[in-house]
Amino acid sequence: MALDSDLFHPDYVPEPYWWEAARPGTDHATDLPASTEVLIVGSGYAGLSAALELARNGRTATVVEKDRFGEGASTRNGGGLSAGINLGKGISGTPGQASKGEDHAKLIERLMVESAASLDLIETLVARENIHCHFEKTGRFLGAYTAQHFEGFQAKAELINRVTDAGATVLSRAEQRAEIASDFYHGGIVIKKSAKLHPALFHKGLLEAAHRAGARLCAETEVSGIEGTAGNFTVRTSRGECKAEQVIIATNGYTGALTPGLRKRLIPVASHIIATEKLPADLAASLIPHGRTISETPRVLCYYRMSPDGTRMIYGGRARFTQVGPDVSGSLLHRMMTDRFPQLKGTKITHSWSGLVAFTNDFLPHMGQEKGLHYCLGCNGSGVGMLTYLGTQVAQRILQGGRANTAYATLDLPKVPVPFYDGRPWFLPVVGGYYRWLDKRDRRRE
Ligand SMILES: Cc1cc2nc3c(=O)[nH]c(=O)nc-3n(C[C@H](O)[C@H](O)[C@H](O)COP(=O)(O)OP(=O)(O)OC[C@H]3O[C@@H](n4cnc5c(N)ncnc54)[C@H](O)[C@@H]3O)c2cc1C
């Protein structure tokens, strides 16, 4: 089907804008070793941060990736770092059956403190490993989609400020123009301790750091089976077998038939992004004057920011919950973008792409053990900081002989309450359509 030339630029490519600077590849790839102390499945932020931490502490760690390194979400995302305070429903709702008797409010606070620490970890990694990834602590603006959403913001900001050092301030609708050249929202919260980076350059930097530290990196090697118990696993791959004392599953939205028990506790959801052509300098500078990342409160949300050089809008959202062609998601996102910024009508798309994130039933990320396998999974759309953090935590758990230092290890990975669910989310188109209808209804009511 021909692309709509009113929307798509003649130079349009259906792949991530970020890949212009760093494309998934096989640099530093080695053969699969016959044995390793720790074998890690998946080469995104979670797998690489675990490998880096293990290798720096003298363990032999081997990352096994079925595609090119970084083929998953870690080179495709928006690069927004929420300092983890974006704990989804967990921040105001219930983290499922997770609390195991611990006082619920205290647990939430511990999770929030640790989540805020994920940003400190990224900052440390970027500095220590000298990663050039346009890391900037520019803060975040969370826009209220309805007046009712805005009503909860004061309490939310107070909770964030009481528990973390994230620095949250509520802005009324009349004040929000200081943050965003749009009247779309009913006010918002500015969260100072929040950042952005170039996701593919950050991934490249982590990969190089893991390599320098001595981790083995195997590309284009699919793990097809894991047998045995902790201390003595045999891992079958498309390139032969490897013995491993410990295994870490770091496959997030790409978790498949290899680990059916984990797969059926995750809901893989597509997320989509477009990059616009370069904008006129004064228009580009006016859209998000303080360079913040932007997110919002509807069920089907958008998240966006300017490109690291400040010239383009990078606009993401769950235009559809399933993988659709980049031309389809691109057109939908363009409409969402111009709903927020009518001044971008006529601006063309140069890149459109998608990736998979993993949702959990409690909207929280998880680390734990299943059948002796370690895992860190369930980004719920916000995994740049949190899955780097939990990858590091899983590694520390192994280094400390099984002792975990994180409240996230106390949470059970809850079941998805859909009968016979096996990890293939047939219900997503219906849920996505229903959520979009609910969002529209909520706006219309006002
Ligand atoms: C479009 C989009 C926008 C996003 N925006 C943001 C954002 O702005 N901020 C934020 O915090 N988060 C964001 N996220 C989420 C974030 O990108 C993810 O949480 C994070 O990258 C997950 O990292 P990971 O290492 O756990 O998994 P991934 O990077 O997804 O890596 C998993 C890897 O496992 C591999 N794999 C799977 N099965 C096997 C197997 N059997 N054998 C070998 N390898 C296997 C896959 O090939 C894949 O490379 C976004 C995600 C997407 C898709």
Short mmCIF file of C-alpha atoms and ligand atoms in Angstrom, two decimals:
data_model
loop_
_atom_site.label_atom_id
_atom_site.label_comp_id
_atom_site.label_asym_id
_atom_site.label_seq_id
_atom_site.Cartn_x
_atom_site.Cartn_y
_atom_site.Cartn_z
CA MET A 1 0.00 0.00 0.00
CA ALA A 2 1.33 3.44 -0.91
CA LEU A 3 2.31 5.63 2.03
CA ASP A 4 0.35 8.82 2.66
CA SER A 5 2.72 11.47 1.34
CA ASP A 6 1.03 14.11 3.53
CA LEU A 7 2.30 12.21 6.59
CA PHE A 8 5.43 10.34 5.54
CA HIS A 9 8.60 12.11 4.44
CA PRO A 10 10.29 10.97 1.20
CA ASP A 11 13.26 9.80 3.35
CA TYR A 12 10.98 7.73 5.61
CA VAL A 13 12.39 4.43 6.98
CA PRO A 14 10.37 1.86 9.00
CA GLU A 15 12.99 1.45 11.73
CA PRO A 16 14.11 3.22 14.91
CA TYR A 17 15.53 6.71 14.59
CA TRP A 18 18.06 5.64 17.26
CA TRP A 19 19.60 3.08 14.91
CA GLU A 20 21.09 5.91 12.84
CA ALA A 21 23.58 6.31 15.70
CA ALA A 22 23.84 2.69 16.89
CA ARG A 23 22.30 -0.26 15.10
CA PRO A 24 21.87 -3.71 16.70
CA GLY A 25 24.82 -5.80 15.59
CA THR A 26 27.20 -8.61 16.39
CA ASP A 27 30.32 -6.64 17.42
CA HIS A 28 32.17 -8.42 20.27
CA ALA A 29 30.33 -11.68 19.56
CA THR A 30 32.16 -14.89 20.42
CA ASP A 31 31.39 -18.60 20.09
CA LEU A 32 29.26 -20.26 22.72
CA PRO A 33 31.58 -21.65 25.43
CA ALA A 34 31.23 -25.26 26.61
CA SER A 35 30.60 -24.02 30.14
CA THR A 36 30.09 -20.82 32.09
CA GLU A 37 29.28 -19.96 35.68
CA VAL A 38 26.26 -17.84 34.72
CA LEU A 39 24.39 -17.95 31.42
CA ILE A 40 22.10 -15.01 30.67
CA VAL A 41 19.32 -15.26 28.08
CA GLY A 42 18.69 -11.89 26.37
CA SER A 43 21.02 -9.01 25.48
CA GLY A 44 18.93 -6.01 26.48
CA TYR A 45 19.67 -3.72 29.43
CA ALA A 46 18.70 -6.43 31.96
CA GLY A 47 20.95 -9.13 30.51
CA LEU A 48 23.90 -6.82 29.91
CA SER A 49 23.76 -5.12 33.31
CA ALA A 50 23.67 -8.54 34.99
CA ALA A 51 26.63 -9.70 32.89
CA LEU A 52 28.56 -6.51 33.64
CA GLU A 53 28.04 -6.80 37.39
CA LEU A 54 29.00 -10.50 37.43
CA ALA A 55 32.06 -10.06 35.23
CA ARG A 56 33.32 -7.07 37.25
CA ASN A 57 33.16 -9.32 40.30
CA GLY A 58 35.20 -12.08 38.75
CA ARG A 59 32.46 -14.47 37.58
CA THR A 60 32.35 -15.95 34.11
CA ALA A 61 29.14 -14.67 32.57
CA THR A 62 27.84 -15.46 29.09
CA VAL A 63 25.06 -13.51 27.40
CA VAL A 64 23.15 -15.49 24.75
CA GLU A 65 20.99 -13.52 22.31
CA LYS A 66 18.84 -15.06 19.61
CA ASP A 67 19.11 -12.07 17.28
CA ARG A 68 21.60 -9.27 16.94
CA PHE A 69 22.60 -7.66 20.26
CA GLY A 70 19.95 -5.15 21.31
CA GLU A 71 17.35 -6.36 18.84
CA GLY A 72 14.65 -6.23 21.57
CA ALA A 73 13.17 -3.17 23.26
CA SER A 74 16.48 -1.81 24.54
CA THR A 75 17.36 -0.03 21.29
CA ARG A 76 13.78 0.88 20.42
CA ASN A 77 12.43 2.71 23.46
CA GLY A 78 11.75 6.37 24.14
CA GLY A 79 14.78 6.78 26.40
CA GLY A 80 12.72 8.31 29.21
CA LEU A 81 13.96 7.56 32.74
CA SER A 82 11.21 8.13 35.23
CA ALA A 83 13.39 7.42 38.27
CA GLY A 84 10.95 4.57 38.66
CA ILE A 85 8.39 6.68 40.46
CA ASN A 86 6.21 5.67 37.58
CA LEU A 87 5.17 2.52 39.42
CA GLY A 88 1.93 2.23 37.52
CA LYS A 89 -0.95 1.16 39.69
CA GLY A 90 1.52 0.04 42.33
CA ILE A 91 2.00 3.63 43.42
CA SER A 92 -1.63 4.17 44.30
CA GLY A 93 -3.17 0.75 44.04
CA THR A 94 -2.27 -2.70 45.18
CA PRO A 95 0.79 -4.65 44.15
CA GLY A 96 -1.34 -7.77 43.87
CA GLN A 97 -0.84 -10.48 46.43
CA ALA A 98 2.71 -9.33 46.67
CA SER A 99 3.05 -7.92 50.13
CA LYS A 100 3.37 -11.27 51.93
CA GLY A 101 2.16 -9.83 55.21
CA GLU A 102 4.32 -6.73 55.09
CA ASP A 103 2.46 -3.51 55.65
CA HIS A 104 1.24 -2.48 52.22
CA ALA A 105 2.05 1.23 52.43
CA LYS A 106 5.57 0.53 53.71
CA LEU A 107 6.19 -1.92 50.91
CA ILE A 108 5.10 0.63 48.31
CA GLU A 109 7.46 3.16 49.88
CA ARG A 110 10.39 0.73 49.76
CA LEU A 111 9.65 0.00 46.12
CA MET A 112 9.51 3.72 45.36
CA VAL A 113 12.80 4.44 47.11
CA GLU A 114 14.50 1.66 45.18
CA SER A 115 12.92 2.79 41.95
CA ALA A 116 14.27 6.28 42.44
CA ALA A 117 17.67 4.63 43.04
CA SER A 118 17.49 3.12 39.56
CA LEU A 119 18.18 6.58 38.14
CA ASP A 120 21.24 6.92 40.40
CA LEU A 121 22.46 3.56 39.09
CA ILE A 122 22.13 4.68 35.46
CA GLU A 123 23.97 7.89 36.28
CA THR A 124 26.76 5.89 37.95
CA LEU A 125 27.01 3.43 35.04
CA VAL A 126 27.10 6.22 32.45
CA ALA A 127 29.90 8.02 34.33
CA ARG A 128 31.91 4.95 35.40
CA GLU A 129 31.78 3.24 32.00
CA ASN A 130 32.12 6.50 30.09
CA ILE A 131 28.96 5.89 28.05
CA HIS A 132 28.21 8.72 25.60
CA CYS A 133 24.44 8.47 25.37
CA HIS A 134 23.14 12.05 25.81
CA PHE A 135 22.13 11.30 29.40
CA GLU A 136 20.45 14.45 30.72
CA LYS A 137 18.62 15.01 34.00
CA THR A 138 16.02 17.29 32.47
CA GLY A 139 12.97 16.11 34.45
CA ARG A 140 9.58 14.90 33.42
CA PHE A 141 6.11 16.39 32.99
CA LEU A 142 3.14 14.12 33.64
CA GLY A 143 -0.01 15.59 32.06
CA ALA A 144 -3.51 15.01 33.48
CA TYR A 145 -5.75 13.66 30.73
CA THR A 146 -8.92 14.63 32.61
CA ALA A 147 -9.76 17.06 35.40
CA GLN A 148 -10.50 14.06 37.57
CA HIS A 149 -7.00 12.71 37.06
CA PHE A 150 -5.65 16.12 38.07
CA GLU A 151 -7.53 15.94 41.36
CA GLY A 152 -5.29 13.08 42.49
CA PHE A 153 -2.05 14.86 41.60
CA GLN A 154 -1.52 16.80 44.83
CA ALA A 155 -1.62 13.61 46.92
CA LYS A 156 0.61 11.83 44.41
CA ALA A 157 3.18 14.65 44.48
CA GLU A 158 3.13 14.69 48.29
CA LEU A 159 3.73 10.94 48.41
CA ILE A 160 6.63 11.20 45.94
CA ASN A 161 8.18 14.08 47.90
CA ARG A 162 7.74 12.40 51.27
CA VAL A 163 9.27 9.11 50.19
CA THR A 164 11.85 10.02 47.54
CA ASP A 165 14.07 12.93 46.58
CA ALA A 166 12.44 13.13 43.12
CA GLY A 167 11.14 16.70 43.64
CA ALA A 168 7.53 16.75 42.41
CA THR A 169 5.58 20.00 41.83
CA VAL A 170 1.96 20.29 40.70
CA LEU A 171 1.14 22.79 37.92
CA SER A 172 -2.39 23.96 37.14
CA ARG A 173 -3.76 24.05 33.63
CA ALA A 174 -3.05 27.77 33.53
CA GLU A 175 0.59 27.18 34.51
CA GLN A 176 1.40 24.23 32.26
CA ARG A 177 2.36 26.36 29.25
CA ALA A 178 5.66 26.95 31.06
CA GLU A 179 6.37 23.24 30.42
CA ILE A 180 4.64 22.39 27.18
CA ALA A 181 3.32 24.37 24.18
CA SER A 182 -0.07 22.69 24.42
CA ASP A 183 -3.38 23.15 26.22
CA PHE A 184 -4.25 19.48 25.91
CA TYR A 185 -3.83 18.59 29.59
CA HIS A 186 -5.77 19.57 32.70
CA GLY A 187 -2.54 20.49 34.49
CA GLY A 188 0.34 18.25 35.42
CA ILE A 189 3.19 17.29 37.74
CA VAL A 190 6.81 18.17 37.09
CA ILE A 191 9.20 15.57 38.49
CA LYS A 192 12.69 16.99 38.70
CA LYS A 193 14.60 13.77 39.37
CA SER A 194 13.96 12.20 36.02
CA ALA A 195 16.12 11.98 32.94
CA LYS A 196 16.44 10.99 29.32
CA LEU A 197 19.08 9.30 27.22
CA HIS A 198 19.70 7.92 23.75
CA PRO A 199 18.55 4.32 24.24
CA ALA A 200 20.63 2.67 21.51
CA LEU A 201 23.82 4.50 22.53
CA PHE A 202 23.20 3.52 26.15
CA HIS A 203 22.76 -0.08 25.03
CA LYS A 204 25.96 0.07 22.98
CA GLY A 205 27.82 1.48 25.97
CA LEU A 206 26.56 -1.28 28.27
CA LEU A 207 27.50 -3.93 25.71
CA GLU A 208 31.02 -2.53 25.42
CA ALA A 209 31.33 -2.28 29.22
CA ALA A 210 30.27 -5.91 29.66
CA HIS A 211 32.77 -6.94 26.99
CA ARG A 212 35.58 -4.93 28.63
CA ALA A 213 34.77 -6.50 31.98
CA GLY A 214 35.23 -9.96 30.45
CA ALA A 215 31.66 -11.16 29.80
CA ARG A 216 31.22 -13.49 26.83
CA LEU A 217 28.64 -12.30 24.32
CA CYS A 218 26.99 -14.72 21.88
CA ALA A 219 24.78 -13.29 19.15
CA GLU A 220 22.33 -15.02 16.80
CA THR A 221 22.14 -17.99 19.18
CA GLU A 222 18.67 -18.98 20.30
CA VAL A 223 18.27 -20.76 23.62
CA SER A 224 15.82 -23.58 22.98
CA GLY A 225 15.90 -25.61 26.18
CA ILE A 226 17.21 -25.59 29.74
CA GLU A 227 17.57 -28.80 31.73
CA GLY A 228 18.87 -29.58 35.19
CA THR A 229 18.84 -27.74 38.48
CA ALA A 230 20.63 -24.78 40.02
CA GLY A 231 24.34 -25.52 40.10
CA ASN A 232 24.12 -27.88 37.13
CA PHE A 233 22.15 -26.66 34.14
CA THR A 234 22.53 -27.81 30.55
CA VAL A 235 21.46 -25.08 28.16
CA ARG A 236 20.57 -26.10 24.60
CA THR A 237 20.97 -23.48 21.89
CA SER A 238 20.89 -23.22 18.11
CA ARG A 239 24.71 -23.38 18.26
CA GLY A 240 25.20 -26.25 20.67
CA GLU A 241 25.08 -26.85 24.40
CA CYS A 242 26.56 -24.98 27.32
CA LYS A 243 26.83 -26.08 30.98
CA ALA A 244 25.94 -23.36 33.45
CA GLU A 245 25.79 -23.18 37.23
CA GLN A 246 23.17 -20.44 37.16
CA VAL A 247 20.84 -19.09 34.46
CA ILE A 248 19.21 -15.66 34.27
CA ILE A 249 16.15 -15.12 32.08
CA ALA A 250 16.20 -11.52 30.81
CA THR A 251 13.80 -11.74 27.89
CA ASN A 252 11.03 -9.34 29.07
CA GLY A 253 8.53 -8.65 26.22
CA TYR A 254 10.19 -11.32 24.08
CA THR A 255 9.75 -14.13 26.63
CA GLY A 256 8.69 -17.22 24.69
CA ALA A 257 8.17 -20.96 24.82
CA LEU A 258 11.58 -21.45 26.47
CA THR A 259 10.08 -20.52 29.86
CA PRO A 260 6.33 -21.26 29.66
CA GLY A 261 5.85 -20.72 33.41
CA LEU A 262 7.15 -17.16 33.17
CA ARG A 263 5.60 -16.46 29.78
CA LYS A 264 2.08 -17.02 31.06
CA ARG A 265 2.59 -14.45 33.82
CA LEU A 266 3.53 -11.71 31.36
CA ILE A 267 1.45 -9.87 28.79
CA PRO A 268 3.54 -8.76 25.81
CA VAL A 269 2.21 -5.41 24.61
CA ALA A 270 3.40 -3.48 21.56
CA SER A 271 4.58 0.09 21.92
CA HIS A 272 5.15 2.33 18.92
CA ILE A 273 7.15 5.47 18.20
CA ILE A 274 7.60 7.96 15.38
CA ALA A 275 10.33 10.51 14.78
CA THR A 276 9.45 13.64 12.85
CA GLU A 277 11.52 15.41 10.25
CA LYS A 278 13.76 18.21 11.55
CA LEU A 279 11.56 21.08 12.69
CA PRO A 280 12.20 24.81 12.18
CA ALA A 281 14.48 25.85 15.07
CA ASP A 282 12.03 28.22 16.78
CA LEU A 283 9.17 25.69 16.61
CA ALA A 284 11.42 22.90 17.94
CA ALA A 285 12.62 25.07 20.82
CA SER A 286 9.09 26.08 21.78
CA LEU A 287 7.42 22.66 22.14
CA ILE A 288 8.97 21.39 25.40
CA PRO A 289 11.04 24.38 26.52
CA HIS A 290 12.85 22.69 29.44
CA GLY A 291 13.63 19.54 27.48
CA ARG A 292 11.57 17.31 29.76
CA THR A 293 10.16 13.92 28.86
CA ILE A 294 6.36 13.97 28.75
CA SER A 295 3.90 11.27 29.72
CA GLU A 296 0.22 11.33 30.59
CA THR A 297 -2.54 9.58 32.51
CA PRO A 298 -5.04 7.90 30.14
CA ARG A 299 -5.20 4.12 29.89
CA VAL A 300 -3.82 4.26 26.36
CA LEU A 301 -1.06 6.74 26.94
CA CYS A 302 1.47 8.63 24.87
CA TYR A 303 5.02 9.52 25.88
CA TYR A 304 7.26 11.91 24.02
CA ARG A 305 10.35 14.10 24.05
CA MET A 306 12.62 15.97 21.70
CA SER A 307 15.54 14.17 20.01
CA PRO A 308 18.92 14.60 21.75
CA ASP A 309 19.88 17.39 19.30
CA GLY A 310 16.55 19.12 20.00
CA THR A 311 15.46 19.18 16.37
CA ARG A 312 12.79 16.45 16.13
CA MET A 313 9.81 15.26 18.08
CA ILE A 314 10.12 11.61 19.18
CA TYR A 315 6.51 10.64 19.80
CA GLY A 316 5.50 7.28 21.27
CA GLY A 317 2.39 5.57 22.45
CA ARG A 318 0.36 2.39 22.49
CA ALA A 319 -1.51 3.38 19.33
CA ARG A 320 -2.36 -0.33 19.12
CA PHE A 321 -1.61 -2.94 21.81
CA THR A 322 -0.46 -5.42 19.19
CA GLN A 323 2.25 -5.28 16.52
CA VAL A 324 0.90 -3.47 13.47
CA GLY A 325 2.74 -2.18 10.42
CA PRO A 326 4.85 0.94 11.09
CA ASP A 327 2.79 2.84 8.50
CA VAL A 328 -0.40 2.07 10.49
CA SER A 329 1.07 2.94 13.90
CA GLY A 330 2.81 5.96 12.33
CA SER A 331 -0.46 7.43 11.05
CA LEU A 332 -2.20 6.85 14.40
CA LEU A 333 0.64 8.40 16.38
CA HIS A 334 0.80 11.39 14.04
CA ARG A 335 -2.86 12.08 14.79
CA MET A 336 -2.26 11.74 18.53
CA MET A 337 0.71 14.09 18.26
CA THR A 338 -1.25 16.77 16.40
CA ASP A 339 -4.12 16.44 18.91
CA ARG A 340 -1.56 17.58 21.52
CA PHE A 341 0.36 19.95 19.23
CA PRO A 342 -1.85 21.34 16.42
CA GLN A 343 1.21 23.39 15.37
CA LEU A 344 2.78 20.11 14.12
CA LYS A 345 0.11 19.55 11.44
CA GLY A 346 2.00 19.30 8.18
CA THR A 347 5.13 17.92 9.91
CA LYS A 348 6.22 14.66 8.32
CA ILE A 349 7.35 11.35 9.76
CA THR A 350 10.86 10.15 8.93
CA HIS A 351 10.91 7.02 11.15
CA SER A 352 8.25 4.72 12.59
CA TRP A 353 8.87 1.58 14.60
CA SER A 354 7.58 -0.73 17.35
CA GLY A 355 8.80 -3.06 20.06
CA LEU A 356 7.41 -5.25 22.81
CA VAL A 357 7.13 -4.48 26.50
CA ALA A 358 5.96 -6.94 29.19
CA PHE A 359 3.08 -6.10 31.50
CA THR A 360 2.40 -7.86 34.79
CA ASN A 361 -0.89 -8.11 36.59
CA ASP A 362 0.33 -5.86 39.42
CA PHE A 363 1.99 -3.32 37.07
CA LEU A 364 5.32 -3.83 38.86
CA PRO A 365 8.65 -5.16 37.61
CA HIS A 366 9.84 -8.42 39.18
CA MET A 367 12.92 -10.41 39.96
CA GLY A 368 12.88 -13.86 41.42
CA GLN A 369 13.50 -17.53 40.84
CA GLU A 370 11.42 -20.15 39.09
CA LYS A 371 12.54 -23.78 38.86
CA GLY A 372 16.01 -22.65 39.90
CA LEU A 373 16.23 -20.07 37.09
CA HIS A 374 16.74 -16.44 38.05
CA TYR A 375 14.66 -13.87 36.21
CA CYS A 376 14.13 -10.11 35.97
CA LEU A 377 11.07 -9.26 33.91
CA GLY A 378 7.98 -7.11 33.64
CA CYS A 379 8.91 -3.55 32.75
CA ASN A 380 5.30 -2.40 32.32
CA GLY A 381 6.57 0.07 29.76
CA SER A 382 9.21 1.67 32.03
CA GLY A 383 12.25 -0.56 32.02
CA VAL A 384 15.22 1.57 31.02
CA GLY A 385 16.03 2.29 34.65
CA MET A 386 14.23 -0.54 36.40
CA LEU A 387 15.43 -3.47 34.32
CA THR A 388 19.00 -2.18 34.39
CA TYR A 389 18.57 -1.98 38.16
CA LEU A 390 17.01 -5.43 38.53
CA GLY A 391 19.59 -6.98 36.18
CA THR A 392 22.25 -5.64 38.53
CA GLN A 393 20.30 -6.88 41.56
CA VAL A 394 19.95 -10.41 40.17
CA ALA A 395 23.71 -10.47 39.60
CA GLN A 396 24.30 -9.32 43.18
CA ARG A 397 21.98 -12.00 44.44
CA ILE A 398 24.08 -14.63 42.67
CA LEU A 399 27.29 -13.05 43.95
CA GLN A 400 25.90 -13.17 47.50
CA GLY A 401 24.97 -16.83 47.31
CA GLY A 402 21.24 -16.23 46.90
CA ARG A 403 20.67 -13.34 49.33
CA ALA A 404 18.63 -10.55 47.72
CA ASN A 405 18.96 -6.91 48.75
CA THR A 406 15.84 -5.63 47.08
CA ALA A 407 12.18 -5.41 48.00
CA TYR A 408 11.39 -6.40 44.43
CA ALA A 409 12.63 -9.90 45.22
CA THR A 410 9.85 -10.25 47.82
CA LEU A 411 7.05 -9.90 45.27
CA ASP A 412 5.46 -12.93 43.62
CA LEU A 413 5.08 -12.64 39.87
CA PRO A 414 1.28 -12.74 39.80
CA LYS A 415 -0.88 -14.79 37.48
CA VAL A 416 -2.69 -13.16 34.59
CA PRO A 417 -6.35 -13.70 35.52
CA VAL A 418 -7.45 -14.99 32.11
CA PRO A 419 -8.52 -18.66 31.94
CA PHE A 420 -6.08 -20.90 30.00
CA TYR A 421 -3.77 -17.95 29.30
CA ASP A 422 -0.43 -19.24 27.98
CA GLY A 423 1.35 -15.98 27.14
CA ARG A 424 -0.30 -15.37 23.77
CA PRO A 425 -2.56 -12.38 24.45
CA TRP A 426 -5.45 -13.00 22.06
CA PHE A 427 -7.54 -10.55 24.11
CA LEU A 428 -5.36 -7.47 23.55
CA PRO A 429 -7.16 -6.02 20.50
CA VAL A 430 -10.42 -6.13 22.47
CA VAL A 431 -8.85 -4.68 25.64
CA GLY A 432 -7.07 -1.98 23.62
CA GLY A 433 -10.29 -0.99 21.86
CA TYR A 434 -12.20 -0.95 25.16
CA TYR A 435 -9.55 1.19 26.88
CA ARG A 436 -9.54 3.64 23.98
CA TRP A 437 -13.33 3.88 24.26
CA LEU A 438 -13.14 4.45 28.04
CA ASP A 439 -10.51 7.17 27.57
CA LYS A 440 -12.63 8.96 24.96
CA ARG A 441 -15.70 8.68 27.17
CA ASP A 442 -13.82 10.16 30.16
CA ARG A 443 -12.69 13.16 28.09
CA ARG A 444 -16.12 13.65 26.53
CA ARG A 445 -17.82 13.66 29.93
CA GLU A 446 -15.82 16.73 30.82
C1 LIG B 1 8.61 1.43 21.76
C2 LIG B 1 9.06 1.31 23.20
C3 LIG B 1 9.20 2.47 23.96
C4 LIG B 1 9.64 2.37 25.29
N1 LIG B 1 9.89 3.54 25.99
C5 LIG B 1 10.43 3.46 27.24
C6 LIG B 1 10.81 4.64 27.92
O1 LIG B 1 10.73 5.75 27.39
N2 LIG B 1 11.28 4.51 29.18
C7 LIG B 1 11.44 3.29 29.79
O2 LIG B 1 11.87 3.22 30.94
N3 LIG B 1 11.12 2.15 29.14
C8 LIG B 1 10.65 2.20 27.88
N4 LIG B 1 10.38 1.06 27.20
C9 LIG B 1 10.64 -0.23 27.85
C10 LIG B 1 12.13 -0.62 27.80
O3 LIG B 1 12.60 -0.48 26.49
C11 LIG B 1 12.26 -2.07 28.24
O4 LIG B 1 11.72 -2.19 29.53
C12 LIG B 1 13.70 -2.54 28.32
O5 LIG B 1 14.40 -2.24 27.15
C13 LIG B 1 13.70 -4.05 28.56
O6 LIG B 1 15.03 -4.50 28.58
P1 LIG B 1 15.30 -6.04 28.70
O7 LIG B 1 16.77 -6.21 28.69
O8 LIG B 1 14.58 -6.60 29.87
O9 LIG B 1 14.61 -6.69 27.42
P2 LIG B 1 14.84 -6.48 25.86
O10 LIG B 1 15.71 -5.31 25.56
O11 LIG B 1 13.51 -6.52 25.21
O12 LIG B 1 15.70 -7.76 25.47
C14 LIG B 1 15.20 -9.07 25.53
C15 LIG B 1 16.02 -9.90 24.57
O13 LIG B 1 15.80 -11.29 24.80
C16 LIG B 1 16.05 -11.95 23.58
N5 LIG B 1 15.52 -13.31 23.64
C17 LIG B 1 14.22 -13.68 23.83
N6 LIG B 1 14.12 -15.04 23.84
C18 LIG B 1 15.37 -15.52 23.63
C19 LIG B 1 15.90 -16.86 23.52
N7 LIG B 1 15.12 -17.94 23.64
N8 LIG B 1 17.22 -17.01 23.29
C20 LIG B 1 18.04 -15.92 23.21
N9 LIG B 1 17.57 -14.63 23.30
C21 LIG B 1 16.26 -14.44 23.52
C22 LIG B 1 15.34 -11.05 22.57
O14 LIG B 1 15.78 -11.28 21.25
C23 LIG B 1 15.70 -9.66 23.10
O15 LIG B 1 16.82 -9.10 22.45
C24 LIG B 1 9.91 1.10 25.88
C25 LIG B 1 9.76 -0.05 25.10
C26 LIG B 1 9.35 0.05 23.77
C27 LIG B 1 9.21 -1.19 22.95
#
